[in-house]
PDB file of C-alpha atoms in Angstrom:
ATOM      1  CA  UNK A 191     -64.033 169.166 163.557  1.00 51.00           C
ATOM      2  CA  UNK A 192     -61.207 166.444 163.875  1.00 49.00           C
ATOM      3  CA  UNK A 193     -60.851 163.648 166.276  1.00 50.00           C
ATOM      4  CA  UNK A 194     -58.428 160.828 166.381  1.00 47.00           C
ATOM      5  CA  UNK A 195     -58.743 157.682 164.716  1.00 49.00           C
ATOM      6  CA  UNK A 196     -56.406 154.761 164.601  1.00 53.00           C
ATOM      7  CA  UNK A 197     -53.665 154.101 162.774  1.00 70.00           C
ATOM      8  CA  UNK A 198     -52.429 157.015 161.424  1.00 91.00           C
ATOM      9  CA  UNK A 199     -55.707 158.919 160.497  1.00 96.00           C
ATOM     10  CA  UNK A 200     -58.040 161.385 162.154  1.00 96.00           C
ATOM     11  CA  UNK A 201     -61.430 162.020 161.159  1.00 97.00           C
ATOM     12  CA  UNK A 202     -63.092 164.913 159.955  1.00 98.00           C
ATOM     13  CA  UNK A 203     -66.343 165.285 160.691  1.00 97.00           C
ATOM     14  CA  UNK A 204     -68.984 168.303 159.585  1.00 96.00           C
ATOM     15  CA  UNK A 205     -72.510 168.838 158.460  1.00 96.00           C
ATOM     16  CA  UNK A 206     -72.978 165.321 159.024  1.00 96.00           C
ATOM     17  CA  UNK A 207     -70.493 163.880 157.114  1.00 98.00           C
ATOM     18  CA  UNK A 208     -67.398 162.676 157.586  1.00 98.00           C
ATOM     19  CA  UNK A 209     -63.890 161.342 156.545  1.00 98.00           C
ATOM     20  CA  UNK A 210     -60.628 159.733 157.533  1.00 97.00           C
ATOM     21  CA  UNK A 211     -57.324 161.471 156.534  1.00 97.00           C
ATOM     22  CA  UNK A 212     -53.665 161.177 157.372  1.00 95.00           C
ATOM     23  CA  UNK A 213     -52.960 162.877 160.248  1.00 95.00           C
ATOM     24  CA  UNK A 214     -49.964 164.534 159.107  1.00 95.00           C
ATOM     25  CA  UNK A 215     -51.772 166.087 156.267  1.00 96.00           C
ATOM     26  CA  UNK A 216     -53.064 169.690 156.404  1.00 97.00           C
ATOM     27  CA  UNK A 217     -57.137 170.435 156.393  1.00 98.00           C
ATOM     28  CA  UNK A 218     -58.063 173.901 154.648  1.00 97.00           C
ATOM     29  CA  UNK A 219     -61.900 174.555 154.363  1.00 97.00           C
ATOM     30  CA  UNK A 220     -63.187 176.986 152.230  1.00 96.00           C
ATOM     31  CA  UNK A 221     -64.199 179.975 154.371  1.00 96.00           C
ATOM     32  CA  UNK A 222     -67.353 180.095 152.019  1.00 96.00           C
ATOM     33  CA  UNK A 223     -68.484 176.505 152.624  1.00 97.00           C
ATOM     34  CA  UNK A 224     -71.897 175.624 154.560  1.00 97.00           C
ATOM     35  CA  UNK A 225     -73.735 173.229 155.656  1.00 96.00           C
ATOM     36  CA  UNK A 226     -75.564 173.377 151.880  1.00 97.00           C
ATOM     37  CA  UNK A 227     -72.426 173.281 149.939  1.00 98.00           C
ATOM     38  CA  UNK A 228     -69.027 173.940 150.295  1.00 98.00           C
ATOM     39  CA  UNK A 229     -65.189 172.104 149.486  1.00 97.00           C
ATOM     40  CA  UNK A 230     -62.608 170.992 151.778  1.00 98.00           C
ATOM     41  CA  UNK A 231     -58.948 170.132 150.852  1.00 97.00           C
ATOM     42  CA  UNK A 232     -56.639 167.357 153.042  1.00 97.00           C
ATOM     43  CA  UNK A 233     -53.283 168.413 151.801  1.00 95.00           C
ATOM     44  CA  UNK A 234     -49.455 167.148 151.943  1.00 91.00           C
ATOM     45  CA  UNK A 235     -46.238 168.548 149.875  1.00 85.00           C
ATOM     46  CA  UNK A 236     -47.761 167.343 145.513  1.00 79.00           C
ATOM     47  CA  UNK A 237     -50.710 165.713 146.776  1.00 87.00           C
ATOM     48  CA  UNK A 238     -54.530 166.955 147.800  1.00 92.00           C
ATOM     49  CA  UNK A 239     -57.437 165.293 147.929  1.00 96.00           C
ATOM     50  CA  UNK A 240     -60.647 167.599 148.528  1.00 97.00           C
ATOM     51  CA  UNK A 241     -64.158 166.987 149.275  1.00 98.00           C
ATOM     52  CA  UNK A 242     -66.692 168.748 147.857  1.00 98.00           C
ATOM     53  CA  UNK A 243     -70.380 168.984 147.996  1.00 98.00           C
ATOM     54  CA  UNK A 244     -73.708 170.821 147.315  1.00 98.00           C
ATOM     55  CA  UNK A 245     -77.538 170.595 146.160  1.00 98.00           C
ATOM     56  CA  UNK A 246     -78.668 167.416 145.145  1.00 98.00           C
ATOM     57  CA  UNK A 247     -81.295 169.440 143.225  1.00 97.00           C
ATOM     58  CA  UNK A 248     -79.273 171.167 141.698  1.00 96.00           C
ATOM     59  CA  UNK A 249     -76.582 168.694 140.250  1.00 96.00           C
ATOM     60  CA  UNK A 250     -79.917 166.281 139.326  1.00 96.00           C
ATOM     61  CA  UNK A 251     -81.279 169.340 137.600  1.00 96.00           C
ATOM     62  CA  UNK A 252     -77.720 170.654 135.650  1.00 95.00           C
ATOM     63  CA  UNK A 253     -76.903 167.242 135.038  1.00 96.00           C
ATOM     64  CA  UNK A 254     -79.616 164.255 135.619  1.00 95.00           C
ATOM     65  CA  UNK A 255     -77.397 161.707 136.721  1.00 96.00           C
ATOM     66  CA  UNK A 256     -74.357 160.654 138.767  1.00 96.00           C
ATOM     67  CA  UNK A 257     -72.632 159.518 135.322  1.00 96.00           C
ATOM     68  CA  UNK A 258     -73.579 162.791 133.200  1.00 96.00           C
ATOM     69  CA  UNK A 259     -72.502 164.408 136.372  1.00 97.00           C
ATOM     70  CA  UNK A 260     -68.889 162.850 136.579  1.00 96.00           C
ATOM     71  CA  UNK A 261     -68.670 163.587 132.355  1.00 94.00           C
ATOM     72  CA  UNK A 262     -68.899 167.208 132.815  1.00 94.00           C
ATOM     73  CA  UNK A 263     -66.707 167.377 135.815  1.00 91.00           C
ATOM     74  CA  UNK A 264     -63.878 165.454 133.411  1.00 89.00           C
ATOM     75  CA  UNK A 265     -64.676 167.750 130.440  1.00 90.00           C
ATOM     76  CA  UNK A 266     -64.302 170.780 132.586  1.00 89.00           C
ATOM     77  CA  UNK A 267     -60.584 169.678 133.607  1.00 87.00           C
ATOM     78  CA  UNK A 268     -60.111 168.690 129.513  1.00 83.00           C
ATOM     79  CA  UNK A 269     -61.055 172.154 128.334  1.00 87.00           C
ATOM     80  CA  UNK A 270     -58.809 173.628 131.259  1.00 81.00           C
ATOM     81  CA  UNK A 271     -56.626 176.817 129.980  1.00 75.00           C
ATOM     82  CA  UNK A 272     -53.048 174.637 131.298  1.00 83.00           C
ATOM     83  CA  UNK A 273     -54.392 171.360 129.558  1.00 84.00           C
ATOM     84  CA  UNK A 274     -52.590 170.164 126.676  1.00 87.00           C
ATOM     85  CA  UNK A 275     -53.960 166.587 126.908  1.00 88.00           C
ATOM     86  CA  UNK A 276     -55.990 164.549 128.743  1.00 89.00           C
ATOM     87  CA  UNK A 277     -55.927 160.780 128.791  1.00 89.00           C
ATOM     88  CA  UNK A 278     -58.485 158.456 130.575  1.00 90.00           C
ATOM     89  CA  UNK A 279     -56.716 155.667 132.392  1.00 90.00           C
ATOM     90  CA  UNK A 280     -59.405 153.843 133.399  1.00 91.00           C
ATOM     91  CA  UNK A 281     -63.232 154.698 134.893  1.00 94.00           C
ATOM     92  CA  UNK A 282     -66.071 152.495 136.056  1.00 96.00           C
ATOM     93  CA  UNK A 283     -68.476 152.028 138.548  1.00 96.00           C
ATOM     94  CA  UNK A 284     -68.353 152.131 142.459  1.00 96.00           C
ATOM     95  CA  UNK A 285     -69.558 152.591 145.366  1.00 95.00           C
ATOM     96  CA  UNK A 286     -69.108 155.231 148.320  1.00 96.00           C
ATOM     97  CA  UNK A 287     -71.211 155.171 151.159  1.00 96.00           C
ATOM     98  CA  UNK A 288     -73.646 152.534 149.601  1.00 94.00           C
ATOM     99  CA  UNK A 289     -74.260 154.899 146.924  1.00 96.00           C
ATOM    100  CA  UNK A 290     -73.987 154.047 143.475  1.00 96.00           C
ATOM    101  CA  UNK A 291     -70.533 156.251 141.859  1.00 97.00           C
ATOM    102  CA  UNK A 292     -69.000 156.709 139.097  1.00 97.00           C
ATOM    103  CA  UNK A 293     -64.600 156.597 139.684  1.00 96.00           C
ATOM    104  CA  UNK A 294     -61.997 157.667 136.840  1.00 95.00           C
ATOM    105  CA  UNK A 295     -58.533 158.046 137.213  1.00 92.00           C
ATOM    106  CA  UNK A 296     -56.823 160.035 134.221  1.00 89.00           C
ATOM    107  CA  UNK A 297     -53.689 161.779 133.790  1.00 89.00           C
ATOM    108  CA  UNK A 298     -53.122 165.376 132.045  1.00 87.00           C
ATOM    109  CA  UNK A 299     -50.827 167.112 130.875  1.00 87.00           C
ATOM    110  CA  UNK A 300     -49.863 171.353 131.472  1.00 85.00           C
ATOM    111  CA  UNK A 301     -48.283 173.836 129.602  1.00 82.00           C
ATOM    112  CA  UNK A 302     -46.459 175.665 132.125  1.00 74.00           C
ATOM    113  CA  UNK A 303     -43.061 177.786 132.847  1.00 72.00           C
ATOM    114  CA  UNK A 304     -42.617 181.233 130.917  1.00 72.00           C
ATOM    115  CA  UNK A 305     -44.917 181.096 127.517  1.00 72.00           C
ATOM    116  CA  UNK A 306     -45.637 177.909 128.477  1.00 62.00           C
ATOM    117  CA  UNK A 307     -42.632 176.267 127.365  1.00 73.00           C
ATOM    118  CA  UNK A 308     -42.845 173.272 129.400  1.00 77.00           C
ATOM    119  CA  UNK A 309     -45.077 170.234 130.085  1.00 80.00           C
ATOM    120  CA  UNK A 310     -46.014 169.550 133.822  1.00 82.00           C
ATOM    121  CA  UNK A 311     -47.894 166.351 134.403  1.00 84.00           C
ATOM    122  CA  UNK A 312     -50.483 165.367 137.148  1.00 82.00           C
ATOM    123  CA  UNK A 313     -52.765 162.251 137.903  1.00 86.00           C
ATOM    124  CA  UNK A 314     -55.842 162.119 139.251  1.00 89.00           C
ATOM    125  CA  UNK A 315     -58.293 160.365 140.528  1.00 93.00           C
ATOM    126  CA  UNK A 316     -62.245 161.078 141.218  1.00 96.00           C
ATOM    127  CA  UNK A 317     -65.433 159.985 143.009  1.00 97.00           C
ATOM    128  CA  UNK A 318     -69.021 161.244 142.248  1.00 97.00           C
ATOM    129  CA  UNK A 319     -71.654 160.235 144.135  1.00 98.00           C
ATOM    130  CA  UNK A 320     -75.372 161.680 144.393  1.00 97.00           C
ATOM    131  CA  UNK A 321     -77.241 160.610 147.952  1.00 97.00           C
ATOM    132  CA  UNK A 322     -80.618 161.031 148.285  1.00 96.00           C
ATOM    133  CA  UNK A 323     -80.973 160.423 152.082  1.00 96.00           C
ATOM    134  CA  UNK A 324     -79.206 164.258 152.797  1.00 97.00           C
ATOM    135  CA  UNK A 325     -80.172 166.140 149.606  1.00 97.00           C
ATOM    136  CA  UNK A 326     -76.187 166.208 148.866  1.00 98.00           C
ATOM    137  CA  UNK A 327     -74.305 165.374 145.839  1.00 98.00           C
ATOM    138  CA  UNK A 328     -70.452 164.580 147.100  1.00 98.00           C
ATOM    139  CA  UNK A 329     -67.544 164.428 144.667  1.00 98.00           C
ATOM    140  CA  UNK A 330     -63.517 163.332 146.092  1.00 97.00           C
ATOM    141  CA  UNK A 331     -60.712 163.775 143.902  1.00 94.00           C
ATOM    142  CA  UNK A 332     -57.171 163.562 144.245  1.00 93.00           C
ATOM    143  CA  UNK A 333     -54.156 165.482 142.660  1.00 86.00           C
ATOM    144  CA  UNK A 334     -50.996 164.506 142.352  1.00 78.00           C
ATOM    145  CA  UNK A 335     -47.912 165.944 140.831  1.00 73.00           C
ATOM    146  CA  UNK A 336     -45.829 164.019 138.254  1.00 63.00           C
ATOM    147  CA  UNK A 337     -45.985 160.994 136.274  1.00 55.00           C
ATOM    148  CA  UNK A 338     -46.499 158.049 138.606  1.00 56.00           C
ATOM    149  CA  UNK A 339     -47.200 159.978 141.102  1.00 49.00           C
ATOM    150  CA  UNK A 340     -49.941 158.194 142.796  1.00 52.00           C
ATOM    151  CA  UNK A 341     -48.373 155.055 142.506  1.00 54.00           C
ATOM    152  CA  UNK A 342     -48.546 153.878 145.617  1.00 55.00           C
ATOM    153  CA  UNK A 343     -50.588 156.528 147.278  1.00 57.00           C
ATOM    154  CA  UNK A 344     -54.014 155.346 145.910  1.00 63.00           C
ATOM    155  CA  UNK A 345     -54.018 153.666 149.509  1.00 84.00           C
ATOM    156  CA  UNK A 346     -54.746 157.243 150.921  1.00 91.00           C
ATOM    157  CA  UNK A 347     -57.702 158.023 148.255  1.00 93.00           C
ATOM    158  CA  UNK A 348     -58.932 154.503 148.839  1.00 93.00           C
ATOM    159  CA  UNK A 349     -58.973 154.714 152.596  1.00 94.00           C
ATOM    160  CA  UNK A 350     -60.674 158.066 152.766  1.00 96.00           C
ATOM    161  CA  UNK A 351     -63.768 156.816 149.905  1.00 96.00           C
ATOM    162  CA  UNK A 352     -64.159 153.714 151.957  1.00 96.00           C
ATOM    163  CA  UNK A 353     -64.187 155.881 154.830  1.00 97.00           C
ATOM    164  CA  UNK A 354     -66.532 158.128 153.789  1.00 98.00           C
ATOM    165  CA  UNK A 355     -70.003 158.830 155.437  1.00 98.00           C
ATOM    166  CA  UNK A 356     -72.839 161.234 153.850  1.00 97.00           C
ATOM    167  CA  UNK A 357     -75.350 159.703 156.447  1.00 93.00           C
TER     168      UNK A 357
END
């Protein structure tokens, strides 16, 4: 599954695809992933970044495009049962793997603690891409705990979309 890079980073490869990550993070894949759709999670203490993926079909079929695609995945994390507010920081157009994307980083904010007393906050960051060359759709996101709290770190998310390969 893994094999050493440079600098810091192994790659992990599957299903034809693959990725760089720190090597001192942890890998968990989700014992019900396959080759036709599945989620993987490179993990440290506060921070994750997983890699999901499935259909191509299907996402073009639920949703019709990469953009509609990346609005419901956003609107699904708004109308989260924790989520007391949502604010977009910024979200645009990219690129991963040659394939057109849509990026937004946004910060929320959770109702947590006994009767949800207290505010938690996280930041994230996300990727969606469709490619038509495997029949996939691929999405990356990041999570991070606290305000600020990828400050710094976007290096990491960076790294692993430009290291991304679908094909």
């Amino acid at each position: 599954m893994a094999q050493t890079a440079v600098h810091g980073y192994e790659v992990f490869s599957m299903y034809g695809f693959s990725i760089e990550y720190p090597d001192t993070w942890e890998v968990e894949l989700n014992p019900k992933a396959d080759r036709a759709a599945g989620d993987v999670v490179f993990k440290t203490l506060h921070h994750r970044i997983f890699l999901t993926w499935g259909p191509l079909e299907q996402a073009k079929s639920k949703y019709g495009s990469v953009d509609k695609h990346a609005e419901v995945g956003l609107e699904k994390v708004r109308k989260g049962g924790d989520v007391r507010r949502m604010e977009m920081l910024e979200r645009g157009k990219t690129y991963l793997n040659g394939h057109k994307a849509v990026f937004s980083r946004f910060k929320v904010t959770l109702a947590v603690g006994l009767f949800a007393m207290r505010n938690a906050y996280r930041e994230l960051l996300s990727v969606h891409s469709h490619c038509e060359e495997t029949g996939k759709f691929f999405v990356l996101y990041e999570s991070a705990e606290g305000l600020g709290s990828l400050t710094g770190r976007e290096t990491t998310f960076q790294r692993m979309k430009d290291s991304f390969k679908c094909h």
